[in-house]
Tab-separated table of C-alpha atoms in Angstrom:
chain	number	residue	atom	x	y	z
A	1	ARG	CA	14.704	-1.540	-0.626
A	2	GLN	CA	18.010	0.255	-0.164
A	3	ALA	CA	16.177	3.327	1.136
A	4	LEU	CA	14.779	1.195	3.960
A	5	ASP	CA	18.217	-0.266	4.605
A	6	ARG	CA	19.642	3.257	4.972
A	7	LEU	CA	17.779	3.650	8.255
A	8	ALA	CA	18.983	2.097	11.518
A	9	PHE	CA	17.370	2.068	14.947
A	10	ARG	CA	18.309	3.986	18.091
A	11	PRO	CA	16.884	1.691	20.781
A	12	ARG	CA	16.115	2.751	24.351
A	13	VAL	CA	16.676	0.390	27.281
A	14	LEU	CA	15.592	-0.201	30.878
A	15	ARG	CA	11.926	0.348	30.135
A	16	ASP	CA	9.070	-1.900	31.155
A	17	VAL	CA	8.054	-3.652	27.928
A	18	LEU	CA	6.240	-6.628	29.408
A	19	ASP	CA	2.987	-5.684	27.649
A	20	VAL	CA	3.481	-4.552	24.041
A	21	ASP	CA	0.483	-3.502	21.945
A	22	PRO	CA	1.141	-3.307	18.151
A	23	SER	CA	-2.441	-2.386	17.216
A	24	THR	CA	-3.682	0.767	15.524
A	25	THR	CA	-6.633	2.067	13.521
A	26	PHE	CA	-6.980	2.966	9.854
A	27	LEU	CA	-10.074	4.157	7.992
A	28	GLY	CA	-12.005	3.622	11.191
A	29	CYS	CA	-10.961	-0.060	11.354
A	30	ASP	CA	-9.084	-1.658	14.207
A	31	LEU	CA	-5.869	-3.236	12.934
A	32	ARG	CA	-4.170	-5.958	14.969
A	33	ILE	CA	-0.838	-4.802	13.545
A	34	PRO	CA	-0.162	-1.624	11.502
A	35	VAL	CA	-0.429	-3.232	8.075
A	36	PHE	CA	-3.019	-3.769	5.373
A	37	PHE	CA	-3.041	-5.797	2.185
A	38	ALA	CA	-2.119	-3.354	-0.590
A	39	PRO	CA	-4.032	-3.449	-3.882
A	40	VAL	CA	-2.172	-5.847	-6.171
A	41	GLY	CA	-3.694	-6.591	-9.559
A	42	LEU	CA	-4.234	-9.924	-11.274
A	43	MET	CA	-3.911	-11.979	-8.111
A	44	GLN	CA	-6.205	-14.544	-9.734
A	45	LEU	CA	-3.105	-15.645	-11.660
A	46	ILE	CA	-1.261	-16.517	-8.437
A	47	TRP	CA	-3.543	-19.069	-6.790
A	48	PRO	CA	-5.952	-21.402	-8.557
A	49	ASP	CA	-9.155	-20.667	-6.637
A	50	GLY	CA	-8.878	-16.893	-6.802
A	51	GLY	CA	-6.281	-14.873	-4.942
A	52	ILE	CA	-8.486	-12.048	-3.715
A	53	ALA	CA	-10.887	-14.287	-1.781
A	54	ASN	CA	-7.956	-15.934	0.000
A	55	GLN	CA	-6.499	-12.508	0.693
A	56	ILE	CA	-9.704	-11.100	2.163
A	57	ARG	CA	-10.422	-14.169	4.292
A	58	ALA	CA	-6.902	-14.113	5.736
A	59	ALA	CA	-7.155	-10.388	6.487
A	60	GLU	CA	-10.541	-10.850	8.150
A	61	SER	CA	-9.353	-13.803	10.217
A	62	PHE	CA	-6.239	-11.991	11.426
A	63	GLY	CA	-7.743	-8.544	11.860
A	64	ILE	CA	-6.409	-6.177	9.194
A	65	LEU	CA	-7.878	-4.329	6.200
A	66	THR	CA	-7.710	-5.196	2.492
A	67	MET	CA	-7.565	-2.776	-0.432
A	68	LYS	CA	-9.018	-4.605	-3.400
A	69	SER	CA	-7.705	-3.719	-6.843
A	70	CYS	CA	-10.337	-3.251	-9.531
A	71	ILE	CA	-8.434	-5.689	-11.763
A	72	ASN	CA	-8.687	-8.546	-9.297
A	73	GLU	CA	-11.337	-11.163	-9.761
A	74	PRO	CA	-14.003	-11.644	-8.524
A	75	GLU	CA	-15.707	-8.252	-8.414
A	76	ILE	CA	-16.113	-6.140	-5.286
A	77	GLU	CA	-19.810	-7.034	-5.003
A	78	ASP	CA	-18.898	-10.711	-4.774
A	79	VAL	CA	-16.252	-10.425	-2.049
A	80	ALA	CA	-17.285	-7.497	0.162
A	81	ALA	CA	-19.391	-9.767	2.357
A	82	LEU	CA	-16.296	-11.827	3.228
A	83	SER	CA	-14.980	-9.032	5.442
A	84	PRO	CA	-17.637	-6.391	6.140
A	85	GLY	CA	-16.144	-3.075	7.196
A	86	ARG	CA	-12.574	-4.125	6.329
A	87	ILE	CA	-12.343	-3.538	2.562
A	88	ALA	CA	-11.405	-0.469	0.519
A	89	PHE	CA	-11.798	-0.378	-3.265
A	90	GLN	CA	-8.919	0.793	-5.490
A	91	LEU	CA	-9.650	2.047	-8.999
A	92	TYR	CA	-7.620	2.513	-12.163
A	93	VAL	CA	-9.448	5.238	-14.057
A	94	ARG	CA	-10.275	4.003	-17.559
A	95	GLY	CA	-13.550	5.719	-18.359
A	96	ASP	CA	-15.249	9.098	-18.393
A	97	ALA	CA	-16.690	10.982	-15.421
A	98	ASP	CA	-19.928	9.003	-15.422
A	99	TRP	CA	-17.987	5.742	-15.405
A	100	VAL	CA	-15.786	6.877	-12.492
A	101	ASP	CA	-18.833	7.990	-10.526
A	102	ALA	CA	-20.468	4.619	-11.155
A	103	GLN	CA	-17.387	2.802	-9.812
A	104	ALA	CA	-17.427	4.987	-6.723
A	105	GLN	CA	-21.080	4.138	-6.184
A	106	ARG	CA	-20.203	0.441	-6.399
A	107	ALA	CA	-17.784	0.967	-3.502
A	108	VAL	CA	-20.497	2.715	-1.506
A	109	ASP	CA	-23.083	0.030	-2.243
A	110	ALA	CA	-20.642	-2.730	-1.278
A	111	GLY	CA	-20.034	-1.101	2.103
A	112	CYS	CA	-16.377	-0.293	1.506
A	113	GLN	CA	-14.410	1.738	4.033
A	114	GLY	CA	-12.774	3.908	1.397
A	115	PHE	CA	-12.431	4.647	-2.310
A	116	CYS	CA	-8.852	4.679	-3.612
A	117	ILE	CA	-7.716	6.204	-6.911
A	118	CYS	CA	-4.332	5.223	-8.337
A	119	VAL	CA	-2.686	8.448	-9.550
A	120	ASP	CA	0.778	7.351	-10.745
A	121	LEU	CA	-0.189	5.608	-13.991
A	122	ALA	CA	-0.456	8.499	-16.429
A	123	LYS	CA	1.766	6.323	-18.619
A	124	TYR	CA	2.454	2.614	-18.262
A	125	GLY	CA	6.060	2.213	-17.092
A	126	ARG	CA	8.637	0.198	-19.017
A	127	ARG	CA	8.764	-2.766	-16.652
A	128	GLU	CA	11.954	-4.518	-17.617
A	129	ARG	CA	11.615	-7.407	-15.175
A	130	ASP	CA	8.251	-8.253	-16.779
A	131	LEU	CA	9.805	-8.044	-20.229
A	132	LEU	CA	12.701	-10.300	-19.224
A	133	ASN	CA	10.304	-12.822	-17.689
A	134	GLY	CA	8.028	-12.807	-20.707
A	135	PHE	CA	5.167	-11.487	-18.587
A	136	VAL	CA	3.580	-9.357	-21.300
A	137	LEU	CA	-0.109	-8.627	-20.718
A	138	ARG	CA	-0.270	-5.092	-22.006
A	139	ARG	CA	-2.469	-5.805	-24.989
A	140	HIS	CA	-4.883	-7.625	-22.694
A	141	SER	CA	-4.636	-5.383	-19.648
A	142	PRO	CA	-7.655	-3.312	-18.630
A	143	ILE	CA	-5.312	-0.484	-17.699
A	144	ASP	CA	-3.338	-0.590	-20.961
A	145	GLU	CA	-2.438	2.967	-22.004
A	146	SER	CA	-5.864	4.277	-21.040
A	147	ALA	CA	-6.362	7.806	-22.334
A	148	GLU	CA	-8.447	8.480	-19.232
A	149	LEU	CA	-5.474	7.732	-16.988
A	150	ALA	CA	-3.355	10.194	-18.926
A	151	LYS	CA	-6.045	12.875	-18.622
A	152	LEU	CA	-6.724	12.328	-14.918
A	153	ASP	CA	-6.339	15.580	-12.963
A	154	TRP	CA	-7.410	17.312	-9.751
A	155	LYS	CA	-10.814	18.144	-11.203
A	156	THR	CA	-11.719	14.457	-10.897
A	157	VAL	CA	-10.777	14.482	-7.216
A	158	GLU	CA	-12.764	17.679	-6.679
A	159	ARG	CA	-15.857	16.170	-8.326
A	160	LEU	CA	-15.629	12.954	-6.338
A	161	ARG	CA	-15.252	14.856	-3.069
A	162	ARG	CA	-18.474	16.723	-3.790
A	163	LYS	CA	-20.369	13.529	-4.632
A	164	LEU	CA	-18.880	10.875	-2.359
A	165	GLU	CA	-19.663	10.517	1.332
A	166	MET	CA	-16.854	8.107	2.114
A	167	PRO	CA	-13.097	8.490	2.650
A	168	ILE	CA	-11.105	9.202	-0.521
A	169	ILE	CA	-7.600	7.758	-0.840
A	170	LEU	CA	-5.017	8.882	-3.401
A	171	LYS	CA	-2.394	6.212	-4.082
A	172	GLY	CA	0.868	7.328	-5.662
A	173	ILE	CA	1.600	10.612	-3.866
A	174	ALA	CA	5.359	11.184	-3.806
A	175	THR	CA	5.907	14.815	-2.774
A	176	ALA	CA	4.900	17.344	-0.133
A	177	GLU	CA	3.557	19.597	-2.870
A	178	ASP	CA	1.009	17.061	-4.098
A	179	ALA	CA	0.145	16.026	-0.542
A	180	ARG	CA	-0.813	19.630	0.240
A	181	ILE	CA	-2.955	19.874	-2.884
A	182	ALA	CA	-4.633	16.603	-1.961
A	183	VAL	CA	-5.709	17.765	1.490
A	184	GLU	CA	-6.886	21.058	-0.012
A	185	HIS	CA	-9.208	18.913	-2.142
A	186	GLY	CA	-10.539	17.092	0.909
A	187	VAL	CA	-8.624	13.832	0.454
A	188	ASP	CA	-8.798	11.706	3.601
A	189	VAL	CA	-5.822	9.368	3.069
A	190	ILE	CA	-2.510	10.159	1.389
A	191	TYR	CA	-1.046	6.877	0.136
A	192	VAL	CA	2.704	7.244	-0.445
A	193	SER	CA	3.704	4.806	-3.189
A	194	ASN	CA	5.957	4.502	-6.243
A	195	HIS	CA	4.056	1.523	-7.683
A	196	GLY	CA	6.654	-0.972	-6.559
A	197	GLY	CA	9.433	1.065	-8.158
A	198	ARG	CA	8.455	-0.058	-11.660
A	199	GLN	CA	6.769	3.047	-13.041
A	200	LEU	CA	9.323	5.877	-13.009
A	201	ASP	CA	13.027	5.068	-13.073
A	202	HIS	CA	15.155	7.094	-10.610
A	203	ASN	CA	12.199	7.835	-8.369
A	204	ARG	CA	12.963	7.841	-4.651
A	205	GLY	CA	12.287	4.974	-2.316
A	206	THR	CA	8.970	5.587	-0.612
A	207	ILE	CA	10.462	5.775	2.894
A	208	GLU	CA	12.461	8.772	1.617
A	209	MET	CA	9.224	10.481	0.541
A	210	LEU	CA	7.408	9.840	3.781
A	211	GLY	CA	8.824	12.545	6.046
A	212	GLU	CA	8.006	15.489	3.804
A	213	VAL	CA	4.519	14.149	3.100
A	214	VAL	CA	3.713	13.658	6.794
A	215	GLU	CA	4.959	17.155	7.578
A	216	ALA	CA	2.901	18.676	4.759
A	217	VAL	CA	-0.293	16.865	5.754
A	218	GLY	CA	-0.147	17.332	9.512
A	219	ASP	CA	-3.391	16.157	11.096
A	220	GLN	CA	-5.499	16.859	7.999
A	221	ALA	CA	-5.330	13.297	6.648
A	222	GLU	CA	-4.018	9.834	7.432
A	223	VAL	CA	-0.792	8.837	5.690
A	224	VAL	CA	-0.041	5.268	4.621
A	225	ILE	CA	2.791	3.833	2.565
A	226	ASP	CA	3.983	0.794	0.621
A	227	GLY	CA	7.101	-0.118	-1.325
A	228	GLY	CA	9.379	-3.015	-0.430
A	229	PHE	CA	8.274	-3.560	3.184
A	230	LEU	CA	9.156	-7.165	4.029
A	231	ARG	CA	9.935	-7.348	7.764
A	232	GLY	CA	8.473	-6.105	11.014
A	233	THR	CA	11.433	-3.779	11.431
A	234	ASP	CA	10.685	-2.188	8.038
A	235	ILE	CA	7.155	-1.459	9.176
A	236	LEU	CA	8.268	0.166	12.420
A	237	LYS	CA	10.570	2.490	10.502
A	238	ALA	CA	7.562	3.826	8.595
A	239	ILE	CA	5.513	4.178	11.777
A	240	ALA	CA	8.361	6.123	13.414
A	241	LEU	CA	8.310	8.547	10.474
A	242	GLY	CA	4.594	9.181	10.806
A	243	ALA	CA	2.795	6.567	8.713
A	244	ARG	CA	-0.493	5.259	10.072
A	245	ALA	CA	-0.064	1.838	8.459
A	246	VAL	CA	1.970	0.006	5.819
A	247	GLY	CA	0.648	-1.717	2.708
A	248	LEU	CA	1.992	-5.191	1.926
A	249	GLY	CA	2.383	-5.806	-1.811
A	250	LYS	CA	5.012	-8.293	-2.947
A	251	LEU	CA	5.065	-9.923	0.497
A	252	GLN	CA	1.402	-10.888	0.281
A	253	VAL	CA	1.885	-12.198	-3.269
A	254	TRP	CA	4.833	-14.331	-2.179
A	255	ALA	CA	2.791	-15.721	0.700
A	256	LEU	CA	-0.230	-16.386	-1.507
A	257	ALA	CA	1.926	-18.199	-4.056
A	258	ALA	CA	3.545	-20.254	-1.307
A	259	GLY	CA	0.326	-21.617	0.152
A	260	GLY	CA	-2.865	-19.629	-0.360
A	261	GLU	CA	-4.936	-18.420	2.578
A	262	ALA	CA	-3.032	-20.427	5.191
A	263	ALA	CA	0.301	-18.968	4.102
A	264	LEU	CA	-1.110	-15.424	4.068
A	265	LEU	CA	-2.294	-15.884	7.631
A	266	ARG	CA	1.090	-17.323	8.664
A	267	CYS	CA	2.824	-14.364	7.011
A	268	LEU	CA	0.836	-11.975	9.216
A	269	GLU	CA	1.592	-14.019	12.321
A	270	ILE	CA	5.323	-13.848	11.583
A	271	LEU	CA	5.105	-10.089	11.027
A	272	GLU	CA	3.306	-9.680	14.341
A	273	GLU	CA	6.040	-11.571	16.156
A	274	GLU	CA	8.718	-9.452	14.473
A	275	ILE	CA	6.904	-6.199	15.269
A	276	VAL	CA	6.264	-7.046	18.930
A	277	THR	CA	9.845	-8.216	19.421
A	278	ALA	CA	11.316	-5.111	17.795
A	279	MET	CA	9.021	-2.785	19.765
A	280	GLY	CA	10.186	-4.362	23.008
A	281	LEU	CA	13.830	-4.053	22.010
A	282	LEU	CA	13.263	-0.408	21.024
A	283	GLY	CA	11.798	0.261	24.466
A	284	VAL	CA	8.232	1.088	23.441
A	285	THR	CA	4.919	-0.559	24.287
A	286	ALA	CA	2.646	1.282	21.823
A	287	LEU	CA	3.098	2.510	18.272
A	288	ASP	CA	2.398	6.150	19.145
A	289	GLN	CA	5.534	6.171	21.299
A	290	LEU	CA	7.693	5.872	18.159
A	291	ASP	CA	9.046	8.932	16.386
A	292	ALA	CA	12.013	9.923	14.262
A	293	SER	CA	14.289	10.013	17.309
A	294	TYR	CA	14.343	6.210	17.142
A	295	LEU	CA	16.014	6.273	13.716
A	296	ALA	CA	19.428	7.236	12.367
A	297	PRO	CA	20.818	7.372	8.802
A	298	VAL	CA	23.392	4.723	7.925
A	299	GLU	CA	24.918	3.092	4.879
A	300	PRO	CA	23.386	-0.264	3.869
A	301	VAL	CA	25.402	-3.210	5.135
A	302	SER	CA	24.493	-5.567	2.289
A	303	GLU	CA	23.976	-5.491	-1.443
A	304	PRO	CA	20.394	-5.605	-2.756
A	305	GLY	CA	19.242	-9.130	-3.545
A	306	ILE	CA	16.064	-10.662	-4.919
A	307	ALA	CA	14.022	-7.846	-3.351
A	308	GLY	CA	16.112	-5.187	-5.122
A	309	ALA	CA	14.875	-2.668	-7.631
A	310	TYR	CA	16.541	-4.035	-10.748
A	311	PRO	CA	16.269	-7.308	-12.656
A	312	ARG	CA	19.009	-9.865	-12.135
A	313	PHE	CA	21.062	-10.749	-15.189
A	314	GLU	CA	22.628	-14.198	-14.949
């Protein structure tokens, strides 16, 4: 969160911004605004009638894409029809090569727009906020200390690229070095993420990773990002640094918990208003007009609060 707050805008004035268009494309989908619902696990615990269905219906109604986590209920086969052409499937690897290939085939059969592999869970992080809150599901979790996650390497990506005729997304890329290796293996989308900051302590904020990854990838792949994005201005900072779109994680969970599908839809409407307003005040009418010249490094003007990286001790 502080990494985002260390960037300020350099707005341009006296430009005609009567008609502002915040739309873009990602994975071949038209997005009304440059965001998608990031894969967040266990959303069925957040809302009584199943979080993922609410999530997908809201995304479909508004006009964005959803990445469905493999540990969300119901299964991809049961929800893909809710938003045809606007769902990607995200997998935690917890089986052998045949099992992974079978999961990829499920994504193909369901008509998904992409197949996403989470690559930053070689070990399950010590998540102190969860421990303090008594949220301990490790012995029940389907991703609990999977040996297959620890053994996951580039050979898996290479095999999937040979077999899979759909876009491959790697979620958890944090460096230019790994971004280059990914595109060498034919990866279509580089997903910059630090797993909400709760995997590796002292990792960088994702917005700090973005520039080097975009430079390393060039036009060989799309780059997306998540990690603490809560406002329209946050999203435009990522777009200015070269991201195609921004994944919403905690923000979508907060909205879902506040009021289900209706609140998710309202969340997106508020973001759209913030994005359009900020674009006009920056002096741009389309997202591709933004670049790093619209940003400047600053010191944060406030202390981190509830959206900060560390638990609050009171």
